[in-house]
Coordinates of C-alpha atoms and ligand atoms in Angstrom, one line a residue:
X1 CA -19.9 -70.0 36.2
X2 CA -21.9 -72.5 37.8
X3 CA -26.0 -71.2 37.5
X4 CA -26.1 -72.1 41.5
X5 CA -23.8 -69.0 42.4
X6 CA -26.2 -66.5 40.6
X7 CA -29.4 -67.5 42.7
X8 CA -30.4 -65.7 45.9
X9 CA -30.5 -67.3 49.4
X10 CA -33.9 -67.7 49.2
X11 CA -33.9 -69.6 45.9
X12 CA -31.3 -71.9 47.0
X13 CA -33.6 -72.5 49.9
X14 CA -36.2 -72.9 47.8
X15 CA -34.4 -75.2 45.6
X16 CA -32.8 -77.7 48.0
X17 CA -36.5 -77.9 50.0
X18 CA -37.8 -78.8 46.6
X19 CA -34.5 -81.1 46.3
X20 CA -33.4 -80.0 42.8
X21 CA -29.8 -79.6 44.3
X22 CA -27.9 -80.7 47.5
X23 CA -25.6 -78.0 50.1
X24 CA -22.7 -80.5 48.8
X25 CA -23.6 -78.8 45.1
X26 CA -24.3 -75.9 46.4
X27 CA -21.4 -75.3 48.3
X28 CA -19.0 -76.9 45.7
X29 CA -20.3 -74.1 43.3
X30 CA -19.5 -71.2 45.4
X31 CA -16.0 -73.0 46.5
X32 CA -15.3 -73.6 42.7
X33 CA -16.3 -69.9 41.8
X34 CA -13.8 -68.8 44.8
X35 CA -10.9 -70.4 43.1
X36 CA -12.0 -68.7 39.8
X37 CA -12.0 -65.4 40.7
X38 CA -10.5 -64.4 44.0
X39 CA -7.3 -64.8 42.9
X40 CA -8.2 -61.3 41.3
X41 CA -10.9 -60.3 43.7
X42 CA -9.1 -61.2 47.1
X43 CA -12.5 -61.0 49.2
X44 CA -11.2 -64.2 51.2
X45 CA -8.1 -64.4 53.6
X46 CA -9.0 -68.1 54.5
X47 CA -11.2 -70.6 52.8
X48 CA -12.4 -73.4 54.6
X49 CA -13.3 -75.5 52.2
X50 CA -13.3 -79.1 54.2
X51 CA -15.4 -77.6 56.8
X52 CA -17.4 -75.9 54.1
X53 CA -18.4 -79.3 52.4
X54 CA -18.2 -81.0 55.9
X55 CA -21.3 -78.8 57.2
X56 CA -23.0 -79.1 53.4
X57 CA -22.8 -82.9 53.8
X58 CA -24.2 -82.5 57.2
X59 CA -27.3 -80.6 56.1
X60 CA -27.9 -82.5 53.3
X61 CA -27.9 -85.7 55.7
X62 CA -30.4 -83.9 57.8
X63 CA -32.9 -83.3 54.9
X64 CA -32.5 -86.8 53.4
X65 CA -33.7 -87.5 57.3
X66 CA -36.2 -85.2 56.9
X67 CA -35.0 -82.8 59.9
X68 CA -33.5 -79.4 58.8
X69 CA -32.1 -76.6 61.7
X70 CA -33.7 -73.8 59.4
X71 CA -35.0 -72.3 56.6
X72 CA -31.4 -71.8 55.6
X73 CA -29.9 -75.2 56.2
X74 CA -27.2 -75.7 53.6
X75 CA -27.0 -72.1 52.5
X76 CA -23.6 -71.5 52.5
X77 CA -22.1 -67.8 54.2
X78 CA -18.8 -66.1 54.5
X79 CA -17.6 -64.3 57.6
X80 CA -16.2 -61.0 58.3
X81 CA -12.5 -61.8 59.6
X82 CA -13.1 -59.7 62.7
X83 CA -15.8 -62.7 64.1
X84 CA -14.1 -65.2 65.8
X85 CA -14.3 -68.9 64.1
X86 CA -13.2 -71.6 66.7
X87 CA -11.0 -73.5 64.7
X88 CA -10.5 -71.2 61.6
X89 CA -7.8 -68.4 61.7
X90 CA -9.0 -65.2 62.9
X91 CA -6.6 -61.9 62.2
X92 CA -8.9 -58.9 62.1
X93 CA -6.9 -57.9 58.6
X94 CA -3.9 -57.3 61.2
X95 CA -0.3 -58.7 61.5
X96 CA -1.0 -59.0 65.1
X97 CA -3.3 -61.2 64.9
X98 CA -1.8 -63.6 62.2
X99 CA -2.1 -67.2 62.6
X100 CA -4.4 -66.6 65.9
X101 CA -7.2 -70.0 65.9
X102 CA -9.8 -68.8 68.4
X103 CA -11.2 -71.4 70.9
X104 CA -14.5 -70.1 70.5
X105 CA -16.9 -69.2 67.9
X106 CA -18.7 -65.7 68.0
X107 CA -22.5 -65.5 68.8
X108 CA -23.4 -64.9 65.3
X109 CA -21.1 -67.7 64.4
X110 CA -22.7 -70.2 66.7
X111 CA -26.1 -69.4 65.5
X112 CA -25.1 -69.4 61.7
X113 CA -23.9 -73.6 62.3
X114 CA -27.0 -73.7 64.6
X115 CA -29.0 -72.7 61.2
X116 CA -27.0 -75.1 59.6
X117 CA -25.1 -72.5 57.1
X118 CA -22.0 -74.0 55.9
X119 CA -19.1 -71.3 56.4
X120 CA -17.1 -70.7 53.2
X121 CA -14.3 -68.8 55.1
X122 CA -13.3 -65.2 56.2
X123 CA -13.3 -61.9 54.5
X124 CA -11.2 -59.4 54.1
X125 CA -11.2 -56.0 55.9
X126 CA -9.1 -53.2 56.8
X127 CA -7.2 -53.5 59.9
X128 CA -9.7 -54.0 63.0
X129 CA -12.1 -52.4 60.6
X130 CA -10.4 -49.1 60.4
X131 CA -10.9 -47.9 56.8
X132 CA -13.2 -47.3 53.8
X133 CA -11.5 -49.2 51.2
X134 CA -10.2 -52.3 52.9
X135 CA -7.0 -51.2 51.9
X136 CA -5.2 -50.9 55.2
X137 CA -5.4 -54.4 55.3
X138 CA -2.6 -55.8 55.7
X139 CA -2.9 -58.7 53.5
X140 CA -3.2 -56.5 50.9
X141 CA -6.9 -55.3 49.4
X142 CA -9.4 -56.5 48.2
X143 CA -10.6 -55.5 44.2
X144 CA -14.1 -54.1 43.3
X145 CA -16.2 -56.4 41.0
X146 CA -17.5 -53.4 39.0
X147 CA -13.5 -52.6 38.5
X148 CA -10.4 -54.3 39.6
X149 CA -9.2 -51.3 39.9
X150 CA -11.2 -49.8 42.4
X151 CA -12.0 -50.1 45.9
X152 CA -15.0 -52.5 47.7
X153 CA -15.7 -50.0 50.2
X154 CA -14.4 -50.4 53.8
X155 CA -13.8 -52.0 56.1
X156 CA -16.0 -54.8 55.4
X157 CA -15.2 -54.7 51.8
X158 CA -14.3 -58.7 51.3
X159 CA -18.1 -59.3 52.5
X160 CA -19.6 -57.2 49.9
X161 CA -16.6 -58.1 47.0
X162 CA -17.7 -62.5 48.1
X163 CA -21.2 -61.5 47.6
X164 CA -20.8 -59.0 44.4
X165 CA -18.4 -61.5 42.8
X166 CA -20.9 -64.5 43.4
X167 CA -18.7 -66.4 45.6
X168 CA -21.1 -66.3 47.9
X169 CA -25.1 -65.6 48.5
X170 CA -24.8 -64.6 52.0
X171 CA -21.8 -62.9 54.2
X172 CA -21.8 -61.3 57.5
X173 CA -20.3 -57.8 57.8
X174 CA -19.5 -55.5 60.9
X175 CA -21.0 -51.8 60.9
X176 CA -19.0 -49.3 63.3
X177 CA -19.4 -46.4 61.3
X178 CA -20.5 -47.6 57.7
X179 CA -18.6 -50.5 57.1
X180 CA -21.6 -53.0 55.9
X181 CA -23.5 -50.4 54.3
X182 CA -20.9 -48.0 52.3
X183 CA -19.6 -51.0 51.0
X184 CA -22.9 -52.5 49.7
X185 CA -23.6 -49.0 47.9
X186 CA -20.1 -49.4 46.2
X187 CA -20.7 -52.7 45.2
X188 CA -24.1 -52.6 44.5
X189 CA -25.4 -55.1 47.2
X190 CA -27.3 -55.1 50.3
X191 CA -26.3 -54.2 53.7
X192 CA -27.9 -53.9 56.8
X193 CA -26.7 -52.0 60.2
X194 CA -29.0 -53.7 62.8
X195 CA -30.2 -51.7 65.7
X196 CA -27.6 -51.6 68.3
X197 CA -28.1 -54.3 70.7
X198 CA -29.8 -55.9 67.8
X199 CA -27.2 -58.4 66.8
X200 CA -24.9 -59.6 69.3
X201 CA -21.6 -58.4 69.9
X202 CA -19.9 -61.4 71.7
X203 CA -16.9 -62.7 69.7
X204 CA -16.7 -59.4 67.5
X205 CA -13.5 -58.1 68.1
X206 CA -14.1 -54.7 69.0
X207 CA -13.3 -51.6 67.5
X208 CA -15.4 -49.6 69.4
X209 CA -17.9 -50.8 71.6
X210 CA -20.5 -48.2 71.6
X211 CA -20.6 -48.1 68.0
X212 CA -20.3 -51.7 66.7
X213 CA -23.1 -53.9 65.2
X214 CA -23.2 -57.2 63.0
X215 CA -25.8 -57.6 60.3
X216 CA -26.0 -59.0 56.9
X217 CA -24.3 -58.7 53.4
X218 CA -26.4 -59.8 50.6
X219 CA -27.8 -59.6 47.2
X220 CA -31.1 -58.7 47.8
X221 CA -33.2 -57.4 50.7
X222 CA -35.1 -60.5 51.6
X223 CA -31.8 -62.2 52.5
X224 CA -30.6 -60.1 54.6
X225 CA -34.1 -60.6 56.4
X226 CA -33.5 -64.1 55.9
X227 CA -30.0 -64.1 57.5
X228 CA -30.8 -61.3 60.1
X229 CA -33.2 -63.6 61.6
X230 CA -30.5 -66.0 62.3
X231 CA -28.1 -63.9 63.9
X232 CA -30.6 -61.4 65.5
X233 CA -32.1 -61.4 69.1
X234 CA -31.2 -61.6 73.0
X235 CA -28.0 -63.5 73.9
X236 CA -26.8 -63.3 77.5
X237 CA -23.6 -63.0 76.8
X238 CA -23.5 -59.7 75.5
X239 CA -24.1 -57.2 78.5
X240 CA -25.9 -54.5 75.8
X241 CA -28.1 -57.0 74.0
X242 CA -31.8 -56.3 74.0
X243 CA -33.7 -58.6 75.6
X244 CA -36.5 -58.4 73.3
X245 CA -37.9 -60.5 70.3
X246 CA -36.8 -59.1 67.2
X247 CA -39.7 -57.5 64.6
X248 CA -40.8 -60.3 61.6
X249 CA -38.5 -58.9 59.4
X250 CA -39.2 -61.3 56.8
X251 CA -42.4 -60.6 56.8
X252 CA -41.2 -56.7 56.3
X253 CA -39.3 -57.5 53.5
X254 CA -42.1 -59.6 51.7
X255 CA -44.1 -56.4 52.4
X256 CA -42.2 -54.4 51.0
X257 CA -41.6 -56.1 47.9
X258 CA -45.3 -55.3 46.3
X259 CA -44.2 -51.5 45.7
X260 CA -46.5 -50.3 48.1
X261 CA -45.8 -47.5 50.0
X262 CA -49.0 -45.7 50.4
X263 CA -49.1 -43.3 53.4
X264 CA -45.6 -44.3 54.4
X265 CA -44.3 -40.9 55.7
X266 CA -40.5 -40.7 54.2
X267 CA -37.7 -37.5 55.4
X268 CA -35.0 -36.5 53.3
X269 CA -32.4 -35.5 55.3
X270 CA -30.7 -32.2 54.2
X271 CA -27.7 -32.4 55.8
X272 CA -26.9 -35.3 54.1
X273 CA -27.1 -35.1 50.2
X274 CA -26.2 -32.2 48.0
X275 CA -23.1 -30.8 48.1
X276 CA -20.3 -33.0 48.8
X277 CA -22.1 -36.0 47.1
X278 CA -21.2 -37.1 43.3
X279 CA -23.9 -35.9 40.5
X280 CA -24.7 -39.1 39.5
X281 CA -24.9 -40.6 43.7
X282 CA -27.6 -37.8 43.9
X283 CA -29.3 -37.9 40.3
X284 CA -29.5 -41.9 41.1
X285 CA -30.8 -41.3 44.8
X286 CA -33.3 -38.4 43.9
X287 CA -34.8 -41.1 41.0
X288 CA -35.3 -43.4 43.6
X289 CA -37.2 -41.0 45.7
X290 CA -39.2 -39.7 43.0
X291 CA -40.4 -43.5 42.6
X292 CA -41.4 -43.7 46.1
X293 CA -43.6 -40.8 45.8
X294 CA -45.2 -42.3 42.5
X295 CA -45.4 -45.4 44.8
X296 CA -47.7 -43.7 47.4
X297 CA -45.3 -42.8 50.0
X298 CA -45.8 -38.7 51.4
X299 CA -41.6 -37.2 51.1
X300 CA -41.2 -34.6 52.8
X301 CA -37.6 -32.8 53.8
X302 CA -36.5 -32.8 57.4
X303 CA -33.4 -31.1 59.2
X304 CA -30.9 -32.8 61.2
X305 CA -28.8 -29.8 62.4
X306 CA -26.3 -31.6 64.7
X307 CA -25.1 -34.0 61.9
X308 CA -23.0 -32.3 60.3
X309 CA -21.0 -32.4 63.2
X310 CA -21.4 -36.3 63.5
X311 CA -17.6 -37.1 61.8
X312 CA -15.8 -35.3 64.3
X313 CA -18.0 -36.5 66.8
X314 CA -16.7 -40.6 65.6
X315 CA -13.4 -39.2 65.2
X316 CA -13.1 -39.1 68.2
X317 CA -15.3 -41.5 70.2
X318 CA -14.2 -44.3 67.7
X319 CA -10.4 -43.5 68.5
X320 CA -10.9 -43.5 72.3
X321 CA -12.6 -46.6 72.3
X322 CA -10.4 -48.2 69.9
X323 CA -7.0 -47.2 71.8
X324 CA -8.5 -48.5 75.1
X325 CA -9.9 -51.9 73.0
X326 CA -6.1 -52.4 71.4
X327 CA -4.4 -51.9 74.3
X328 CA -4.9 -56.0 75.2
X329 CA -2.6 -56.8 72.0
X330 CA 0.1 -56.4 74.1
X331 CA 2.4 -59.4 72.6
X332 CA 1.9 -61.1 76.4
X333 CA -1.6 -63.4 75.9
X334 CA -2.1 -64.0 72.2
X335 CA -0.7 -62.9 68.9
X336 CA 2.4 -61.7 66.8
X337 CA 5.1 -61.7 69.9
X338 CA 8.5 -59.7 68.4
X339 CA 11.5 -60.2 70.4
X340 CA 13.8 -57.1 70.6
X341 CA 17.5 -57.2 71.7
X342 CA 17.9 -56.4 74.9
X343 CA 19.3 -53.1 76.0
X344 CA 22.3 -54.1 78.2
X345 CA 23.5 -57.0 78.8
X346 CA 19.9 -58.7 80.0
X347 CA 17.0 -60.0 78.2
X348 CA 14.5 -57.4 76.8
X349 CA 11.8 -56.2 79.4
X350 CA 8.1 -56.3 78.4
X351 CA 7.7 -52.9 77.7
X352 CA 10.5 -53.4 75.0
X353 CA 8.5 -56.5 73.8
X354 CA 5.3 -55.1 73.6
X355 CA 6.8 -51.9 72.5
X356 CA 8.9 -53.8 69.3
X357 CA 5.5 -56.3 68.9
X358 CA 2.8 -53.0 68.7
X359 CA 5.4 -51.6 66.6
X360 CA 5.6 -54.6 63.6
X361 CA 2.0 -55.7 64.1
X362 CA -0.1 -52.6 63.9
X363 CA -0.3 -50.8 60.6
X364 CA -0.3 -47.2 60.2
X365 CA -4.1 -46.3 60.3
X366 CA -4.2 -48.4 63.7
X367 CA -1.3 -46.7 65.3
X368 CA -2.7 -43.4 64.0
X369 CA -6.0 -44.0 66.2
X370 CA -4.4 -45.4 68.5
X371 CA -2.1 -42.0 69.2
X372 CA -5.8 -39.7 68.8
X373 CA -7.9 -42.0 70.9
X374 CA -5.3 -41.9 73.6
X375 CA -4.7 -38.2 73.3
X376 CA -8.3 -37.1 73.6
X377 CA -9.0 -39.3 76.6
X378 CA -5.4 -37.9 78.7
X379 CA -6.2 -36.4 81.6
X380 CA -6.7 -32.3 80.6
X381 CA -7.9 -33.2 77.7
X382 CA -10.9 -35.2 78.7
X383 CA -13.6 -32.6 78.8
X384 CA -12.3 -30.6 75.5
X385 CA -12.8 -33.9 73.4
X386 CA -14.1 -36.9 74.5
X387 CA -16.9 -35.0 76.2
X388 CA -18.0 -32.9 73.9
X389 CA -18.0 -35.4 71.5
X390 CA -20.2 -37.4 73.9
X391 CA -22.5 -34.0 73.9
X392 CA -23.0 -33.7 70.1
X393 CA -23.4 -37.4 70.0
X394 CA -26.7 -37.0 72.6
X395 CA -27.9 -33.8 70.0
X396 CA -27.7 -35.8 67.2
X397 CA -30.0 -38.6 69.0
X398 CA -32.4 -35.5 69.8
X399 CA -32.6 -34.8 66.4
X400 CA -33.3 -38.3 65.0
X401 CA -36.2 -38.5 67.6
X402 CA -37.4 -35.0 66.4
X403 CA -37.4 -36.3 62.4
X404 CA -38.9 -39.8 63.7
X405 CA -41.5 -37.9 65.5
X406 CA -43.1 -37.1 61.5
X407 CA -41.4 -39.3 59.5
X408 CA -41.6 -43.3 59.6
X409 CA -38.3 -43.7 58.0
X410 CA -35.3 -41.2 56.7
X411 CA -33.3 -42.0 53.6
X412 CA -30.5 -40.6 52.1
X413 CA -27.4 -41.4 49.7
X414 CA -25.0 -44.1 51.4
X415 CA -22.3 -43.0 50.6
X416 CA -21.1 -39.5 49.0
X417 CA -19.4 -41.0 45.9
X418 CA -18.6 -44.0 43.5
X419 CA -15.9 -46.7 44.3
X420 CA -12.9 -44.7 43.9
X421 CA -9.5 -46.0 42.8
X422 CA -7.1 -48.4 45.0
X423 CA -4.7 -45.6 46.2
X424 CA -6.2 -42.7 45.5
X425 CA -6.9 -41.7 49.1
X426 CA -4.4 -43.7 50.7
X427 CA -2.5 -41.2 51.6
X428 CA -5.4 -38.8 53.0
X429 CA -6.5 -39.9 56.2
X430 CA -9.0 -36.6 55.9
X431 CA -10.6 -38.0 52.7
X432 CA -11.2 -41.7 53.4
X433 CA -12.8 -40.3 56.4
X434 CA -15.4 -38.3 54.2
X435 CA -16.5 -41.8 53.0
X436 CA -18.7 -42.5 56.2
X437 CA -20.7 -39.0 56.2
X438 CA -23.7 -40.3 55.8
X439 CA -24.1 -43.4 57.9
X440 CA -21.7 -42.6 60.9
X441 CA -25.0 -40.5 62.8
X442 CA -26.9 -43.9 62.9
X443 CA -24.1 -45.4 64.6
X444 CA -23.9 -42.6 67.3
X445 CA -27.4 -42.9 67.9
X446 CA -27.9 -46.6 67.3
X447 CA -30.6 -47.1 64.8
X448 CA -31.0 -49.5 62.1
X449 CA -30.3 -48.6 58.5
X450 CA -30.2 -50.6 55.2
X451 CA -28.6 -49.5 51.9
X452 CA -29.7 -51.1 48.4
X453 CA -28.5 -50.4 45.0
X454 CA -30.1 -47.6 43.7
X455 CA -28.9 -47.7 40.5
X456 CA -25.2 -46.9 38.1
X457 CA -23.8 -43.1 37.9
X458 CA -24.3 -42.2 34.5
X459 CA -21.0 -40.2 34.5
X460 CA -19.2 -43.8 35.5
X461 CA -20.9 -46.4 35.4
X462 CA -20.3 -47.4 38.8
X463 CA -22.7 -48.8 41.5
X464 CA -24.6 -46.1 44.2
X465 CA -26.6 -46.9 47.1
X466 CA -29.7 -45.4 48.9
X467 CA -29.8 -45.6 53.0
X468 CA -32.9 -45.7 54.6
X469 CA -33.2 -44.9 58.5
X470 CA -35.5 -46.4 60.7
X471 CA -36.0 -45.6 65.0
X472 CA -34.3 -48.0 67.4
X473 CA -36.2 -51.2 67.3
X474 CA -37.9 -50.7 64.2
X475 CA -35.9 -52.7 62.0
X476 CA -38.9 -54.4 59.8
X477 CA -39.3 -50.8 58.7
X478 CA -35.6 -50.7 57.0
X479 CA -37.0 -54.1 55.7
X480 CA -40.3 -52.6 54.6
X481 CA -38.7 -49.7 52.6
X482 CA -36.1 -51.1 50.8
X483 CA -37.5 -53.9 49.5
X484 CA -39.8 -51.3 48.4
X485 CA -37.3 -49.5 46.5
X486 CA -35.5 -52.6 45.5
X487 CA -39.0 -53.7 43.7
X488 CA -39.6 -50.2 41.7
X489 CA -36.1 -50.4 40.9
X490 CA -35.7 -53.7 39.6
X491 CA -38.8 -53.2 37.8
X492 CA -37.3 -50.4 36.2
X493 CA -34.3 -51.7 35.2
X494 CA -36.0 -55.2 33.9
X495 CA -33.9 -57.3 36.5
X496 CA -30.9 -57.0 39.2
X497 CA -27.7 -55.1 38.5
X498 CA -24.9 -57.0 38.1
X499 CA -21.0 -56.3 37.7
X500 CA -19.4 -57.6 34.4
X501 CA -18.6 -60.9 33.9
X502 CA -15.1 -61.1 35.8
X503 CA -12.0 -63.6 33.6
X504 CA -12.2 -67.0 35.7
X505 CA -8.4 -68.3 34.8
X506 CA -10.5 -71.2 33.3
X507 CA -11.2 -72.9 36.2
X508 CA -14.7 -73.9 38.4
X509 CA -17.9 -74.5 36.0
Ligands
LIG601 N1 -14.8 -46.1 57.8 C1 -15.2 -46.0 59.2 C2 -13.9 -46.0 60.0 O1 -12.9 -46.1 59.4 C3 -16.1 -47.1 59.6 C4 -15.5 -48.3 60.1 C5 -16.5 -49.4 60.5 O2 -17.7 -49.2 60.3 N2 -15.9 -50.4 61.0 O3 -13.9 -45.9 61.2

């Protein structure tokens, strides 16, 4: 493997300002290291390599000229398939959507080329981004670095898997109800939920609107400062964006990375670690606590009643909004159009077009939210569901402003377990829904929240991950903590974890 792939953001940054390498190296490297691996890793369901090395030739043409967009020109990035690429294929890990070239890019998209960051391709996910394990995919899953075996997390697991795998130093994920941070604690990479309104939305294909936010997938906290920068901040074309400049969260993260946490004020949640989370997800997340109070930082437990009622809450909120969101796939405007025979002697109608399309393009997960979303929104039903899930969803925002009201940050386990194995909760909706326990109430409420390594389970080996919870707006503070932890960590374990060397099929440097 070419020694490019294993560097940071920042120190390819660092390296092409101090032009030891070019973006056309660069990107090479991680393009090389794709064809090595994903054949068994399948992060990627399109790799754009001419653009790639188009856009690295670009930026290295800039600095020669002594003019780069950013501090990230050249960098390269993959991009969750659920951002629309103008020009690149775009299928939300869906059928119905296969083969669909958007004309336009997403926000986040147009400020990553603004930045000058050559896109490497798109990333596997579970259909629209329904899933834990990026195996309702329907181009199959994507593998685990730490075991082929095992899942990436969901349903942005083909952002974490590129950036685990080394394939690439930066990726952009999606977060609806855990999908860029369960995945990093599987993996063992970074992943940041920005505050909603954060990040904008424009050109994310929604899942559900409320819910939804972009951030970063990386291996280490500072670049997903680094890349949140870029995508962050006010863009008019998203009606719920914040018109606000976003905290210095590079700054944050630099903070954070001396280890010093004095007088930081941290809550343990209650209601979400202990029972119901792995041995080893809790031994590794209490260690990690235990070295923030060494550190300086005052723990202290806090109770968030309402959220243990958070899952049925998204249940169903996320289905409503989804089956009202899907209902535009309708085999008339764009996408997979199945033509049935017609009943009769005539042509077939719409309904039996859309009907036959719907029925071919959406996989089962989709069709199964589809049937509870629009179930719990029919007319009867309205107040029984939807609005008392729209009730608990305003408690458990009271009770994150009561715990912010002592504490500067939360934290808790990311997710409750270990990457489990490819199929073993295939076949139970109930389980892969556990999976998002923990950072489904930050979604609800829309605050910010990180998760970072936090260290290997002793009783598998596998990676775990530690969330940290910061109040709307307050971002830096996700930064400033887990850096924090990242530092004592690292320190502790002499260096960054990293998944075993994966077979490259000889190919790529
Ligand atoms: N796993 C959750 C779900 O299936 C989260 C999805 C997401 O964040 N996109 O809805």
């Amino acid at each position: 493997m070419s020694e490019l792939t294993r560097r940071t953001a920042a120190e390819l940054a660092d390296a092409l300002a101090a032009g030891e390498t070019t973006s056309v190296e660069v990107t090479s490297a991680h393009l090389d290291r794709i064809a090595a691996v994903d054949g068994d890793v399948h992060a990627f369901l399109h790799v754009d390599a001419d653009g790639a090395l188009a856009a690295a030739a670009e930026a290295d043409a800039r600095r020669s000229a002594g003019s780069t967009l950013s501090g990230l020109d050249g960098v390269p990035v993959a991009v969750k398939d659920v951002l629309t690429t103008r020009g690149l294929p775009t299928t939300c890990g869906s059928r119905i959507l296969e083969g669909w070239v958007p004309p336009y890019d997403a926000t986040v998209v147009t400020r990553l080329r603004a930045a000058g960051l050559p896109v490497l391709g798109k990333t596997n996910m579970d259909e629209f981004a329904m899933g834990s394990s990026t195996e309702h995919s329907a181009y199959g899953p994507t593998h685990n670095p730490w075991d082929l075996d095992r899942i990436p997390g969901g349903s942005g697991g083909g952002s974490a898997a590129a950036v685990a795998a080394f394939e690439a130093p930066l990726a952009l994920g999606t977060d609806t109800g855990g999908s860029i941070r369960q995945p990093g604690a599987v993996t063992g990479t970074v992943g940041v939920k920005p505050t909603y309104g954060g990040v904008s939305r424009y050109g994310l294909v929604a899942l559900a609107n409320s819910l939804d936010q972009a951030g970063p997938v990386t291996r280490t906290v500072l670049d997903a400062a680094l890349l949140h920068e870029v995508i962050g901040g006010h863009d008019p074309l998203d009606s719920t964006s914040i018109d606000r400049p976003l905290p210095d969260l590079v700054a944050a993260a630099r903070l954070g990375a001396s280890g010093d946490v004095t007088g930081l004020r941290v809550g343990v949640v209650r209601e979400l670690s202990g029972e119901g989370y792995q041995a080893g997800v809790q031994q590794r997340f209490e260690e990690a606590v235990a070295l923030l109070v060494d550190a300086g930082a005052e723990v202290v437990e806090v109770s968030c009643p309402s959220f243990v009622h958070a899952l049925a809450a998204y249940y169903l909120i996320l289905p409503a909004e989804a089956s009202s969101n899907l209902a535009k796939f309708d085999a008339m405007r764009y996408g997979l159009r199945v033509t049935p025979e017609g009943r009769g002697s005539g042509a077939p109608s719409a309904e039996e077009v859309m009907r036959a399309s719907r029925d071919r393009g959406f996989g089962d997960e989709v069709k199964r939210r589809i049937i509870l979303g629009t179930y719990a929104l029919s007319s009867g039903y309205y107040d029984a569901y939807y609005g008392q899930a729209q009730k608990v969803r305003t408690l458990i925002s009271r009770d994150f402003e009561a715990a912010f009201a002592t504490c500067d940050v939360l934290v808790s386990p990311t997710a409750p377990t270990t990457a489990f194995r490819l199929g073993e909760k295939l076949d139970d909706p109930l389980a892969m829904y556990l999976n998002d326990l923990a950072t489904i109430p930050a979604n609800l409420a829309g605050v910010p929240g990180i998760s970072v390594p936090s260290g290997l389970a002793p009783e598998d080996g596998l990676p775990t991950g530690l969330q940290v919870l910061a109040p709307a707006l307050a971002d830096d503070r996700v930064y400033r903590v887990g850096a924090a932890v990242e530092a004592l960590l690292t320190d502790r374990w002499g260096g960054p974890l990293v998944p075993p060397e994966l077979a490259t099929a000889g190919v790529g440097a």
